[in-house]
Each structure stands twice: as C-alpha cells, then as structure tokens.
Short mmCIF file of C-alpha atoms and ligand atoms in Angstrom, two decimals:
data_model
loop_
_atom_site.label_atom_id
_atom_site.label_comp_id
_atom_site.label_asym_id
_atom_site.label_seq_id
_atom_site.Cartn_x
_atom_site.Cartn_y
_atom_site.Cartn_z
CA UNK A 6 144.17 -205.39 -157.11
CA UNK A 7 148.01 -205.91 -156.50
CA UNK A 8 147.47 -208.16 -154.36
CA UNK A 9 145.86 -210.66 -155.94
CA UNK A 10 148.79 -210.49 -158.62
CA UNK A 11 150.65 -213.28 -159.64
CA UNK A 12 153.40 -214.36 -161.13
CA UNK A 13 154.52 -217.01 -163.34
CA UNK A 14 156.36 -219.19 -161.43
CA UNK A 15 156.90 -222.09 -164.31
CA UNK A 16 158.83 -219.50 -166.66
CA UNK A 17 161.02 -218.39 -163.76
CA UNK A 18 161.79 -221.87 -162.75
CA UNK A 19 162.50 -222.67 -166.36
CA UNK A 20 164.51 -219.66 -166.78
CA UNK A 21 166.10 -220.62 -163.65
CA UNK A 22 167.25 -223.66 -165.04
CA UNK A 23 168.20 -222.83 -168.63
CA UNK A 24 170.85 -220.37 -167.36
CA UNK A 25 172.30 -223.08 -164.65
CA UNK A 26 173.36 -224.70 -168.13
CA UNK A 27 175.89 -222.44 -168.52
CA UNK A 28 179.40 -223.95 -167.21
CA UNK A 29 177.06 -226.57 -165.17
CA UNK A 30 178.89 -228.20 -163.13
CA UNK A 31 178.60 -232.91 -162.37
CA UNK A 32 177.17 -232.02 -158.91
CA UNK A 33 174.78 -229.64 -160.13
CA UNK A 34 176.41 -226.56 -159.70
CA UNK A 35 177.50 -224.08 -161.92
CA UNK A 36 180.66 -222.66 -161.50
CA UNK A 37 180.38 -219.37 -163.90
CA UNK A 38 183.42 -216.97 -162.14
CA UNK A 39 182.50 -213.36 -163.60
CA UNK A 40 183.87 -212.14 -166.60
CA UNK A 41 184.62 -215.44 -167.91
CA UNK A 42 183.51 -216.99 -171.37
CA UNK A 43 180.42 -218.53 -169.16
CA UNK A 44 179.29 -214.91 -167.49
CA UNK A 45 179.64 -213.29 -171.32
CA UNK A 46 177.39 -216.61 -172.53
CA UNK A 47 175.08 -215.40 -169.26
CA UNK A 48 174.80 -212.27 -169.86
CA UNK A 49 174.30 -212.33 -173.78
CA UNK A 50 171.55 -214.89 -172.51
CA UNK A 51 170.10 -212.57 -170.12
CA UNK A 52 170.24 -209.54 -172.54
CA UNK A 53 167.84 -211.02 -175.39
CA UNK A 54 165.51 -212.18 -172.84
CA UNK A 55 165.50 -208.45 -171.50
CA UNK A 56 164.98 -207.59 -175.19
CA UNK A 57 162.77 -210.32 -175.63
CA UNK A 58 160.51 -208.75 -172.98
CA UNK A 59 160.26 -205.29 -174.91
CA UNK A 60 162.93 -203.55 -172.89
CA UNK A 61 165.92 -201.37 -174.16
CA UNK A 62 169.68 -202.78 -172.06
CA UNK A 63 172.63 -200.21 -171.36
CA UNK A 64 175.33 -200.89 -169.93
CA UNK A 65 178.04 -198.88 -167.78
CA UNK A 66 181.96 -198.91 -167.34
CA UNK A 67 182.08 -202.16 -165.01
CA UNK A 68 179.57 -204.20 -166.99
CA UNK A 69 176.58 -203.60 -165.09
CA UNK A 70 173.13 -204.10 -167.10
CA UNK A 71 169.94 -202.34 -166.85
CA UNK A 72 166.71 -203.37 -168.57
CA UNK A 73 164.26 -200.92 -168.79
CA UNK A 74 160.71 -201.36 -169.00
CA UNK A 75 159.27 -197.70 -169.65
CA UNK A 76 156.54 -196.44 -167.41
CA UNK A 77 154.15 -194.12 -168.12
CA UNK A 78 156.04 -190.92 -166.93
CA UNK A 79 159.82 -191.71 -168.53
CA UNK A 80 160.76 -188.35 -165.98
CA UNK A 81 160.27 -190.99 -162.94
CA UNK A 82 163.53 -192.80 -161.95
CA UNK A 83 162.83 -196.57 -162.25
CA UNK A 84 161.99 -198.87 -159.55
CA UNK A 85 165.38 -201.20 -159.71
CA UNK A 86 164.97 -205.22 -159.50
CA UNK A 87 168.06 -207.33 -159.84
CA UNK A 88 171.55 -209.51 -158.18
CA UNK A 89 174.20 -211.36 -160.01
CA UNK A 90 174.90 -213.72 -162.38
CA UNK A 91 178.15 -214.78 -161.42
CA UNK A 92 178.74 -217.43 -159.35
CA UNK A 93 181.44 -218.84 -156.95
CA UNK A 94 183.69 -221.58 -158.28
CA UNK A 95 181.43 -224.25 -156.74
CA UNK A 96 178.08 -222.51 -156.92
CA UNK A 97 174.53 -223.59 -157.16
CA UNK A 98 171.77 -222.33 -159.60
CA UNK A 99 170.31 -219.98 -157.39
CA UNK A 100 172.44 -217.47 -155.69
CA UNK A 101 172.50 -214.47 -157.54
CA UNK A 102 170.53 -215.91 -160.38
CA UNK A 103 167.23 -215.85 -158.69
CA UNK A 104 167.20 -212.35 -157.98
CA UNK A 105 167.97 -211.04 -161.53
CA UNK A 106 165.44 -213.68 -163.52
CA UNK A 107 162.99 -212.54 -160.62
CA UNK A 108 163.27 -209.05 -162.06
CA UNK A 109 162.81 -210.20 -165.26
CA UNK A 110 159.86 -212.11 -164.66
CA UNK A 111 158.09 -209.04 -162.75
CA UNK A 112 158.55 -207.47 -165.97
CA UNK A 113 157.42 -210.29 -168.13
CA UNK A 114 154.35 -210.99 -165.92
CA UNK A 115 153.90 -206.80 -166.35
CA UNK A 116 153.93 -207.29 -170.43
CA UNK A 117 151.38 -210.46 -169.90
CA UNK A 118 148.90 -208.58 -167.65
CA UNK A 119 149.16 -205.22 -169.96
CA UNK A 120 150.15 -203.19 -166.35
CA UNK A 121 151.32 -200.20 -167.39
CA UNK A 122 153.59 -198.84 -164.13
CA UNK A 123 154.14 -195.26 -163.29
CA UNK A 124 157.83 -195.40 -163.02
CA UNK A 125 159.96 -197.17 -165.46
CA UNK A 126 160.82 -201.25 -163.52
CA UNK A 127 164.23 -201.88 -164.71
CA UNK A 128 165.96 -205.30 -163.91
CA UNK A 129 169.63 -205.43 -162.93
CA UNK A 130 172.48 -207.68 -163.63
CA UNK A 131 175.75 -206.54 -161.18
CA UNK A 132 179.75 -207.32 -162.18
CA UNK A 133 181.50 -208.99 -159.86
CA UNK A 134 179.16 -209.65 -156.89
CA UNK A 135 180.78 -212.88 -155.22
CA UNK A 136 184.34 -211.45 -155.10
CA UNK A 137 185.78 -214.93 -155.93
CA UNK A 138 187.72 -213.89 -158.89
CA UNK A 139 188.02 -210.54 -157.78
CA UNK A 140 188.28 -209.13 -154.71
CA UNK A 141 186.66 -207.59 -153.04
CA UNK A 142 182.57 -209.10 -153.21
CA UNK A 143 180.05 -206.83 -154.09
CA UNK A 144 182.84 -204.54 -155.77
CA UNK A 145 180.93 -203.02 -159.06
CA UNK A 146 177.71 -202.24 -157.27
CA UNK A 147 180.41 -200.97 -154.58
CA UNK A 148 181.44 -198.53 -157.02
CA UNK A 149 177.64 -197.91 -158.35
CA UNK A 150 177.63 -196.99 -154.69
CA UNK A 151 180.71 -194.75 -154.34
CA UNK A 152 182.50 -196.96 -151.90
CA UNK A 153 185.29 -197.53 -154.64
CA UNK A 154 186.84 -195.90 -157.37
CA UNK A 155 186.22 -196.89 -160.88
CA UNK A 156 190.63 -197.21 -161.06
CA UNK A 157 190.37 -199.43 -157.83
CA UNK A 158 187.74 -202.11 -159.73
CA UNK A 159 189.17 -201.80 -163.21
CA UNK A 160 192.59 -202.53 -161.63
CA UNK A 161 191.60 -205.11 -159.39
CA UNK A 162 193.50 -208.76 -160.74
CA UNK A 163 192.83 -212.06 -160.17
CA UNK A 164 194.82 -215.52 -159.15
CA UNK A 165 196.73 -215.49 -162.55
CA UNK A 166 197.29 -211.55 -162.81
CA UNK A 167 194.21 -210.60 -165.49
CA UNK A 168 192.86 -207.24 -164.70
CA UNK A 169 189.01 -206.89 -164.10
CA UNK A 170 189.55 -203.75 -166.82
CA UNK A 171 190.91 -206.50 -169.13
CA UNK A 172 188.42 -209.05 -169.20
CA UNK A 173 185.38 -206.32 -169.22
CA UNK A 174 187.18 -205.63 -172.81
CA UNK A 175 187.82 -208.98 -173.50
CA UNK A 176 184.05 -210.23 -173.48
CA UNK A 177 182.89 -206.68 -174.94
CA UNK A 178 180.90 -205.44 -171.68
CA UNK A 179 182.89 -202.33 -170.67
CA UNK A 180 179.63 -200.38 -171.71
CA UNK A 181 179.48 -196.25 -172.51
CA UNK A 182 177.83 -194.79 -169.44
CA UNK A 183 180.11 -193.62 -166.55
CA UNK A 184 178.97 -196.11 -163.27
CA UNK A 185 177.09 -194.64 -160.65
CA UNK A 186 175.53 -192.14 -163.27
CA UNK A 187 172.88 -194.02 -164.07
CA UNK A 188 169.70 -193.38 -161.83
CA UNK A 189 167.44 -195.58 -160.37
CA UNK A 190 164.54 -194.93 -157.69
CA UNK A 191 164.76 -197.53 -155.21
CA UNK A 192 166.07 -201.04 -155.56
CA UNK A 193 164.75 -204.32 -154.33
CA UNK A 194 166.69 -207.93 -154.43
CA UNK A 195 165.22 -211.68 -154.31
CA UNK A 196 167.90 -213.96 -152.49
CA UNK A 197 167.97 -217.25 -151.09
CA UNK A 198 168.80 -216.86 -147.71
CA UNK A 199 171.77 -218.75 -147.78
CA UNK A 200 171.58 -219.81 -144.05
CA UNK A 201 169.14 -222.00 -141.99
CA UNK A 202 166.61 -219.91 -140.65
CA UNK A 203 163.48 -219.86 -142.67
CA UNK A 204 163.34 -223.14 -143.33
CA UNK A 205 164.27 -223.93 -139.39
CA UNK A 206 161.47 -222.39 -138.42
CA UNK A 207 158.71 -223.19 -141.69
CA UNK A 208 158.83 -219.78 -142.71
CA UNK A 209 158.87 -218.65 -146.22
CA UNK A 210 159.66 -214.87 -146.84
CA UNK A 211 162.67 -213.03 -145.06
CA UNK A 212 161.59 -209.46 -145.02
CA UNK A 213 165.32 -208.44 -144.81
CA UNK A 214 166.02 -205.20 -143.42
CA UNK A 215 169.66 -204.88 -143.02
CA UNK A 216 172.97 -206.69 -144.01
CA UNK A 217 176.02 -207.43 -140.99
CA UNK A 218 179.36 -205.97 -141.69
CA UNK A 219 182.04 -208.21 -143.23
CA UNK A 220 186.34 -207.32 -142.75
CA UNK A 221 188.43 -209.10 -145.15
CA UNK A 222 192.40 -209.54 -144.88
CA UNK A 223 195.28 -211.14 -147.50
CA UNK A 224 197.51 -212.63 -144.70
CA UNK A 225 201.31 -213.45 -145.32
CA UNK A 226 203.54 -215.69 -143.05
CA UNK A 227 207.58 -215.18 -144.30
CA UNK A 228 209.07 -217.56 -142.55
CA UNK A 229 212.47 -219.31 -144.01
CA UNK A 230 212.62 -222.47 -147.00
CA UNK A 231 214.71 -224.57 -145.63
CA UNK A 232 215.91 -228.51 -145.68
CA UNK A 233 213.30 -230.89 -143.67
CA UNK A 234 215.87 -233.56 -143.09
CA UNK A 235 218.71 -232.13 -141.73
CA UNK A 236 217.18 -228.48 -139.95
CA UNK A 237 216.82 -229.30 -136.44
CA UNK A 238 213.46 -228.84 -135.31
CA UNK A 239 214.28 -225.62 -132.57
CA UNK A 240 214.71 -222.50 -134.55
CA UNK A 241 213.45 -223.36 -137.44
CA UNK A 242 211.23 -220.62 -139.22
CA UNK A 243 208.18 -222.46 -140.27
CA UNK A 244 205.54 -220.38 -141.87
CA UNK A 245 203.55 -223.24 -142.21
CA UNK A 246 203.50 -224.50 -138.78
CA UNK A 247 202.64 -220.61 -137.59
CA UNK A 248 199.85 -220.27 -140.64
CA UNK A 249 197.88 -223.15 -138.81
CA UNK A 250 198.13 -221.48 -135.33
CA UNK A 251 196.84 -218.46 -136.63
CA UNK A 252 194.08 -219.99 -138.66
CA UNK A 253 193.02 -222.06 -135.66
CA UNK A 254 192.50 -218.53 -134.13
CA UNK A 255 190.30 -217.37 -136.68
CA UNK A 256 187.91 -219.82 -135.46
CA UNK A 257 188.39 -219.21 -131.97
CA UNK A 258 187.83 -215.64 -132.08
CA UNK A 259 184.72 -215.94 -134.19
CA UNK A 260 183.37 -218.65 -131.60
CA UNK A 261 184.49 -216.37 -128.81
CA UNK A 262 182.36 -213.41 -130.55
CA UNK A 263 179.31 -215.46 -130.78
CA UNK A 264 176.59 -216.31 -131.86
CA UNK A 265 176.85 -213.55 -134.75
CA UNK A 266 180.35 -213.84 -135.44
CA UNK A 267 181.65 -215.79 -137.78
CA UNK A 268 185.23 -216.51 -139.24
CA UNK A 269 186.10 -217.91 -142.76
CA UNK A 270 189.93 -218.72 -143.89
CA UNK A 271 188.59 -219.43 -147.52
CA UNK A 272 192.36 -219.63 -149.33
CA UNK A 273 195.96 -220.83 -148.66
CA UNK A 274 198.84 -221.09 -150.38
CA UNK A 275 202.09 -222.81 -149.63
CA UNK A 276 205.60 -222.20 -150.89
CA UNK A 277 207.36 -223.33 -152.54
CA UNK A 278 204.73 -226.56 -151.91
CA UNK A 279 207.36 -229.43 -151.60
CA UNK A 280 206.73 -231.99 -149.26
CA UNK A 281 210.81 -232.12 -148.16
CA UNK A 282 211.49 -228.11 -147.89
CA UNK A 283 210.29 -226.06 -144.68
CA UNK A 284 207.71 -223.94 -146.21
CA UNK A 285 209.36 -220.21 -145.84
CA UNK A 286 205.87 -218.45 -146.93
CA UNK A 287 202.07 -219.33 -146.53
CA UNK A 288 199.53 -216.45 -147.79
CA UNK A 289 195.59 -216.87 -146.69
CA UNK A 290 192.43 -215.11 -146.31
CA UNK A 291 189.94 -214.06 -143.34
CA UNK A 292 186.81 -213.47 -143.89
CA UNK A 293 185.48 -212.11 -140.64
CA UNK A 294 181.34 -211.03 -140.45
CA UNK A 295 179.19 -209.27 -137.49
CA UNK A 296 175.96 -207.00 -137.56
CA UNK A 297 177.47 -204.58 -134.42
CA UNK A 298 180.63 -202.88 -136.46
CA UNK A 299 182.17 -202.55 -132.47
CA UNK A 300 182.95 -206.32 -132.53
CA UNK A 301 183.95 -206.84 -135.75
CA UNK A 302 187.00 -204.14 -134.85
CA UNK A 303 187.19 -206.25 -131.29
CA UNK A 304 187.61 -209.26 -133.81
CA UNK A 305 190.18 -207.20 -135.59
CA UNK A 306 191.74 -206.65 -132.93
CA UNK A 307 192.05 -210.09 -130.76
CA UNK A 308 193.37 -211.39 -134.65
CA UNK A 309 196.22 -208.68 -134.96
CA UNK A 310 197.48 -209.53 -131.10
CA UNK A 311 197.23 -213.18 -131.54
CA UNK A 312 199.83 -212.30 -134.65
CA UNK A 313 202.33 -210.86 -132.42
CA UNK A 314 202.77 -214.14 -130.64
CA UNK A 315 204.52 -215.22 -133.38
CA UNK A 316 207.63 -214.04 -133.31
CA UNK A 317 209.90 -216.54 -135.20
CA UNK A 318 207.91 -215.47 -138.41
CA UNK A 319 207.21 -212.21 -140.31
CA UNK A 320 203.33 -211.51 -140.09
CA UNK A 321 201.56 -209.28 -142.85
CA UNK A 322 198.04 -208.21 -142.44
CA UNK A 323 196.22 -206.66 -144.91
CA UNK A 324 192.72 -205.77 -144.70
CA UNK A 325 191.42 -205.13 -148.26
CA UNK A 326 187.94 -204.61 -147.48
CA UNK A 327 185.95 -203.11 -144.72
CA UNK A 328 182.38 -203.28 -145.34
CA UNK A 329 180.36 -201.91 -142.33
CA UNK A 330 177.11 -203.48 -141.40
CA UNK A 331 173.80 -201.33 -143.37
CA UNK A 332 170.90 -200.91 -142.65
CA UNK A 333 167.56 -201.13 -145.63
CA UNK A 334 165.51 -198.04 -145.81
CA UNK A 335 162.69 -198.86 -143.87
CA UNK A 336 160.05 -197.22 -146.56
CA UNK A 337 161.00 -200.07 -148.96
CA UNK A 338 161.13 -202.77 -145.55
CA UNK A 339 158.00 -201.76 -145.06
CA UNK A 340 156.49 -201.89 -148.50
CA UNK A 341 158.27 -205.29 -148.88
CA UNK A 342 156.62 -206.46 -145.81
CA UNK A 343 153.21 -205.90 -146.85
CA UNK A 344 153.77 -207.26 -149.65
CA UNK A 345 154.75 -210.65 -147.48
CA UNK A 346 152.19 -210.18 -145.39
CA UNK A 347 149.94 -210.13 -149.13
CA UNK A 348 150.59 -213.78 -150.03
CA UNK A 349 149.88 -214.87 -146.82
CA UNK A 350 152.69 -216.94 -146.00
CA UNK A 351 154.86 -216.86 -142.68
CA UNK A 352 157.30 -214.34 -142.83
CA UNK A 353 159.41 -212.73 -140.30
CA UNK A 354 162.50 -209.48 -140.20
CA UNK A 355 165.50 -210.62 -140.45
CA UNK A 356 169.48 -209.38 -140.79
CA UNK A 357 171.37 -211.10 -144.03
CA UNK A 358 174.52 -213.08 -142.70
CA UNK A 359 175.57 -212.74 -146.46
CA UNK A 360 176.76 -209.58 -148.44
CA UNK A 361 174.34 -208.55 -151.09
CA UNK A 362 174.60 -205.82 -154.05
CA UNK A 363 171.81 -204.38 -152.17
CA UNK A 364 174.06 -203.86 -149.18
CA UNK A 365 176.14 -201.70 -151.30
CA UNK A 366 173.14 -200.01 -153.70
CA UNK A 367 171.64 -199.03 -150.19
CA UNK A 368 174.19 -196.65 -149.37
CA UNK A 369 172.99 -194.50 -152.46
CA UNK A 370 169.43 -195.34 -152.88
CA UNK A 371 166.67 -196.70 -151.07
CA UNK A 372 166.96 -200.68 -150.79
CA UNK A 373 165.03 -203.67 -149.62
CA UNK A 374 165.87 -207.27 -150.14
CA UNK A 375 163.43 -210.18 -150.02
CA UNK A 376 164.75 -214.18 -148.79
CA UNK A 377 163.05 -217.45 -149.56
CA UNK A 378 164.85 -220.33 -147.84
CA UNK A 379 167.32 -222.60 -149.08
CA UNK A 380 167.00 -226.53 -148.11
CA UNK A 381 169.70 -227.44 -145.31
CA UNK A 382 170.64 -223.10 -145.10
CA UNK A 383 173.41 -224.35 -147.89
CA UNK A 384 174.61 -222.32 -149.93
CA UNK A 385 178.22 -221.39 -152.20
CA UNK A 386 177.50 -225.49 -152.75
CA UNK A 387 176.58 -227.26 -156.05
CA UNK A 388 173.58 -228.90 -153.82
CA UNK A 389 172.24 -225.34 -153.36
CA UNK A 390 168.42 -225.76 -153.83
CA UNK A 391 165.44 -223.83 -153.58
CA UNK A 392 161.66 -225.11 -153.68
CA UNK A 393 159.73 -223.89 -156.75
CA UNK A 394 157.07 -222.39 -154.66
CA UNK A 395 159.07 -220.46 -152.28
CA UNK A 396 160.77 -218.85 -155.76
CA UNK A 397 157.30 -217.80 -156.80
CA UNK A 398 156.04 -216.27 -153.32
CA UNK A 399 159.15 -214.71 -153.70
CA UNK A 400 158.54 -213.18 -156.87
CA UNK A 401 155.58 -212.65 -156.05
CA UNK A 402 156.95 -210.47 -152.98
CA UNK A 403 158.86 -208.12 -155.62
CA UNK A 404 155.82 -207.44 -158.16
CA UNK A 405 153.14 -206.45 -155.79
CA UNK A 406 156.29 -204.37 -153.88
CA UNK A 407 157.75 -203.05 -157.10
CA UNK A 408 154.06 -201.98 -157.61
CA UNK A 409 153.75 -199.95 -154.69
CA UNK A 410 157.12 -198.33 -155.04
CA UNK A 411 156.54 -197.03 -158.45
CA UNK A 412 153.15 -195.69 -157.51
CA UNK A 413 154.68 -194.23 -154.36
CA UNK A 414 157.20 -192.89 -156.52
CA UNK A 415 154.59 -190.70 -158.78
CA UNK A 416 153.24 -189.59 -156.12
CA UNK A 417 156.52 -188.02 -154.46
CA UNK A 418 157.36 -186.27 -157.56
O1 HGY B 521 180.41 -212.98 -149.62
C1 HGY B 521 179.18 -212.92 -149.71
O2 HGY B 521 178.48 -212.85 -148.71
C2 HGY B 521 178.53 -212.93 -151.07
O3 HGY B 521 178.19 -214.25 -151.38
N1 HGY B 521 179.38 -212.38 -152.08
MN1 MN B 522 174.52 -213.77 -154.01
MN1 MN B 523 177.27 -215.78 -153.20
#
C-alpha cells in the first residue's frame, strides 16, 4: 500500500549533511552562491548520486538538471521532484538542499523497494534559485517557466560584472537542450518553511497551496560628494542622509500593509565610502512581498510618493522583478494533502511567505510544494535547522504523493 511506504530518513539526513560540506561555513552554514567553484563541486556531487541511483542526468541551457528514473511507459511525462542547491551567502544546510536530496531519496527508496512507477520520477536541481548572485530569485526555473528570456538570464551579471552566461561555461553546465523544452508532468517541492508557523503551532507538514507575490527595486540616491568640514549643513545634497529616510519607509509601509506585508532593504552601497566626504550616491534594494497583488502595487505606490519628498536628491527606482502571487494546482494540493493526512501527523494549508522554483514551474505545469518546519521560523541563517524526523515525514509526503501523481498520470493518458 502507498501508504504504508517509507522512506529512508538516515540516508537523506546523511546526504543532507555530506553536501553542507561544500563551502561550509564556522557557524554552520554553507555559503555556496550559484555557479561558483562550490555549486559545480554540488552539482558534480549531486550528479553521480543521480547516476548512482540508476538514472540518466541532462542538462539544459541555464544549468538545470534532471534525473530520470524511467517508468514503465517512457511516453508518460515524468512526475518532477526537486529545489536548489545554491545557497545565499550566509545560508544553512537546508534551504534548497532538502528539496532536491528529497527527490533523490524518493527515487532511491523506489530502487530499494523494486517499485516500478508508471511515469518516469525525475529529480530536479534549478540554477540560480536564491537570486543572491544574480538577480532576480527563482530566475532559471523563471525561464523554464517563460517568465524570462533565455538573453535576459544568460546576461544577467553579478556584484563584480561576471555574466550568468559566463560562469554556466566556466564550470561546464551550459547543457545541450533548449530550457523550457524539456517536459515534465507535474512537479512537487520539499521546503523548510522558512517562517514560524508550523513549529508555532506543533504542526509538522505545510500542505502549501500557493506562493505571495514579491516586487523587487535597484534604488539610486545622486546626491552631491562634497567636503564634510567646511559644507554648511543647509543645502547640502546628502544622498546618504535621504537613503536612510527612504529606507526607514520601507519598513513603515510594510508595517502599515500588515500583517502580510513585509519589506526587506537587503543591500547598500555608499560612495565614494569616506568617512570626511558627503556621500553624493547611495544605491539599495527593496524587497517588498504580499499574497493580494492589489497591495503590493498600493506598496508600490506609497514607496514611489514617499520618493518625491525628496527633493534635494535625484531618486531612481527601478523595479527589476515583479513576481505576482500564484496559486498551486489544486489536483497536486490535494494529492499532497492526502498524502499528509497518510503519515498521520498535524498538518494544515498554508501560503509560502518565501519564493520557491515551484512558484515559477507552476505557471507551466501543475505544482505542489510540501513544508516541514524550521526551529525558531529562521531561515537565510547559518543556524538554519531542521529536525530529522520532520525531513523524513516530509519525504515521506513526496513518495506516497509522487505515487499517486504518476498513477494518476497513466490513467489521463
Ligand atoms: O527570495 C526568496 O524567497 C527565496 O529564498 N529565493
Ligand atoms: Mn529555497
Ligand atoms: Mn532561500
């Protein structure tokens, strides 16, 4: 019976860890930006375990991997299980991680119980999810999705001017097949929640069935260098001094658009960064979230008219990435929550406050996601941590899902 299917939870934990090795960080962390020598160690890792496990990897433009675990009719298009490797620059072990070597070990618990599925399960490792080293987040399954253009990604740069297109080449993972040509079925994630409320209120599986809709905006302040000595203080053009009041709004308007909103001003730079010279430019970042799309434009909005308040500095805005709020197919919520209710744990429905690949793969294809908490809701942390057990219900969660959705599959073609 599916149901009484389990998987094993020791291997994925020791998985788990063996990949947080790679550009480990003293506070436990890893900090493994993507597409640097540490992601090309990852994935090289993560492709001869796929191999390992009797699958066949590909590989498309961007650097996403599929490994494919044939089915018993090869005509079926797969049933999808994966995330990211990557990780921010102060990450923990499990975000993004989880969900791909939770994919895997469906597919090596498959191999151990001799399951042969209907559809082909294929597990999935995405470029370039977290959108710290290139912007935006989520940007190769983005363009899996058709939300961007394969030129837009490949041409995308980071702090020190490398192109995405670049470093694909320069750790060999610009693979042969065209992205967003490659079929899959359906696709399911495994996440930590990344937020507080499972483990607020002793629940164990989110049965997710939607992600909120993020804005995100490279802000510049021109203001004027000049002497801090001997430039009176009136009329001075401080781009520093007008940076601060309009980061100080950022929080304001996301407190004012609560309790979903939320406002993040991640980056800022100073020039020219001397402690005696009035800075003449500051550049930062919003990152502005809410699941109703109509307040995230009010958001825009009360932002770009609290800008025209300052009016002794040159204000840029420029919002790089609007990603409205989705919503999961509710088949594959469904499926996913029987499967929940299956390992008879608490569950409940729930929104994602972060931005998944599966927010952008469910614009193409159907798409469920499955949470286990996080201790504290902390996440993007190096004290990130997840309980063993709540990985393996997890899991668990995704086989006896996976299961159904490759069965449903064969039947609907
Ligand atoms: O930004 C996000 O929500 C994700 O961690 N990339
Ligand atoms: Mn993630
Ligand atoms: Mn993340």
């Amino acid at each position: 019976m599916i149901n009484d299917l389990q998987i094993n939870g020791t291997r994925l934990w020791d998985s788990i860890m063996e990949i947080a090795k790679i550009d480990a960080l003293p506070n436990g962390g890893c900090g493994r930006l993507t597409l640097s020598d540490g992601d090309k160690r990852a994935r090289d890792l993560f492709r001869r375990w796929c191999e390992d496990a009797g699958c066949t990897v590909v590989v498309d433009r961007l650097g996403n991997m599929f490994g494919r675990r044939e089915g018993r009719n090869p005509d079926l298009p797969p049933i999808a299980i994966g995330s990211h490797l990557d990780t921010q620059p102060h990450g923990g072990k499990f975000d993004g991680v989880y969900g791909v070597l939770a994919g895997l070990e469906v597919i090596r618990t498959l191999n151990d119980l001799g399951l042969e599925t209907d559809a082909p399960i294929e597990v999935v490792n995405w470029t370039n999810e977290e959108g710290a080293r290139f912007s935006p987040a989520m940007l190769c399954s983005g363009v899996y999705a058709g939300l961007f253009s394969l030129e837009f990604a490949l041409n995308q740069k980071d702090a020190d001017g490398a192109l995405l297109k670049d470093e694909l080449d320069r750790i060999d993972y610009a693979g042969p097949i065209p992205c967003g040509e490659h079929k899959l079925g359906a696709f399911l994630e495994a996440h930590i929640e990344q937020g507080p409320i499972l483990e607020a209120n002793d629940e164990v599986i989110g049965v997710v069935t939607g992600g909120q809709g993020q804005r995100w905006y490279d802000i510049t302040v021109t203001g004027q260098d000049a002497h801090s000595g001997s430039t009176p203080m009136p009329g001075r053009r401080d781009a520093l001094v007008s940076a601060a009041s309009l980061i100080a709004k950022v929080q304001e308007i996301a407190l004012a658009h609560g309790p979903h909103g939320v406002g993040t001003v991640g980056e800022v730079s100073v020039l020219p960064n001397s402690r005696n010279t009035i800075p003449g430019e500051v550049r930062f970042t919003i990152d502005f979230r809410h699941p109703d799309d109509h307040i995230l434009s009010a958001m825009d909005a009360a932002f770009r008219s609290a800008a025209e308040f300052e009016t002794n500095v040159q204000i840029d805005i420029d919002m790089v990435w609007h990603n409205p709020p989705v919503q999961f197919d509710a088949t594959c919520v469904s499926i996913v929550e029987q499967a929940a209710a299956s390992v008879g744990l608490p569950y409940r429905q729930m929104v994602s406050g972060a931005g998944h690949d599966a927010c952008q793969v469910a614009r193409k294809i159907p798409t469920a996601m499955v949470f286990v908490p996080c201790r504290d809701g902390l996440s993007h942390n190096e004290a990130e941590w997840a309980e063993p057990e709540h990985l393996t219900a997890g899991c668990n969660v995704l086989l006896r899902a996976a299961l159904e959705l490759s069965a449903q599959t064969a039947l609907e073609n």
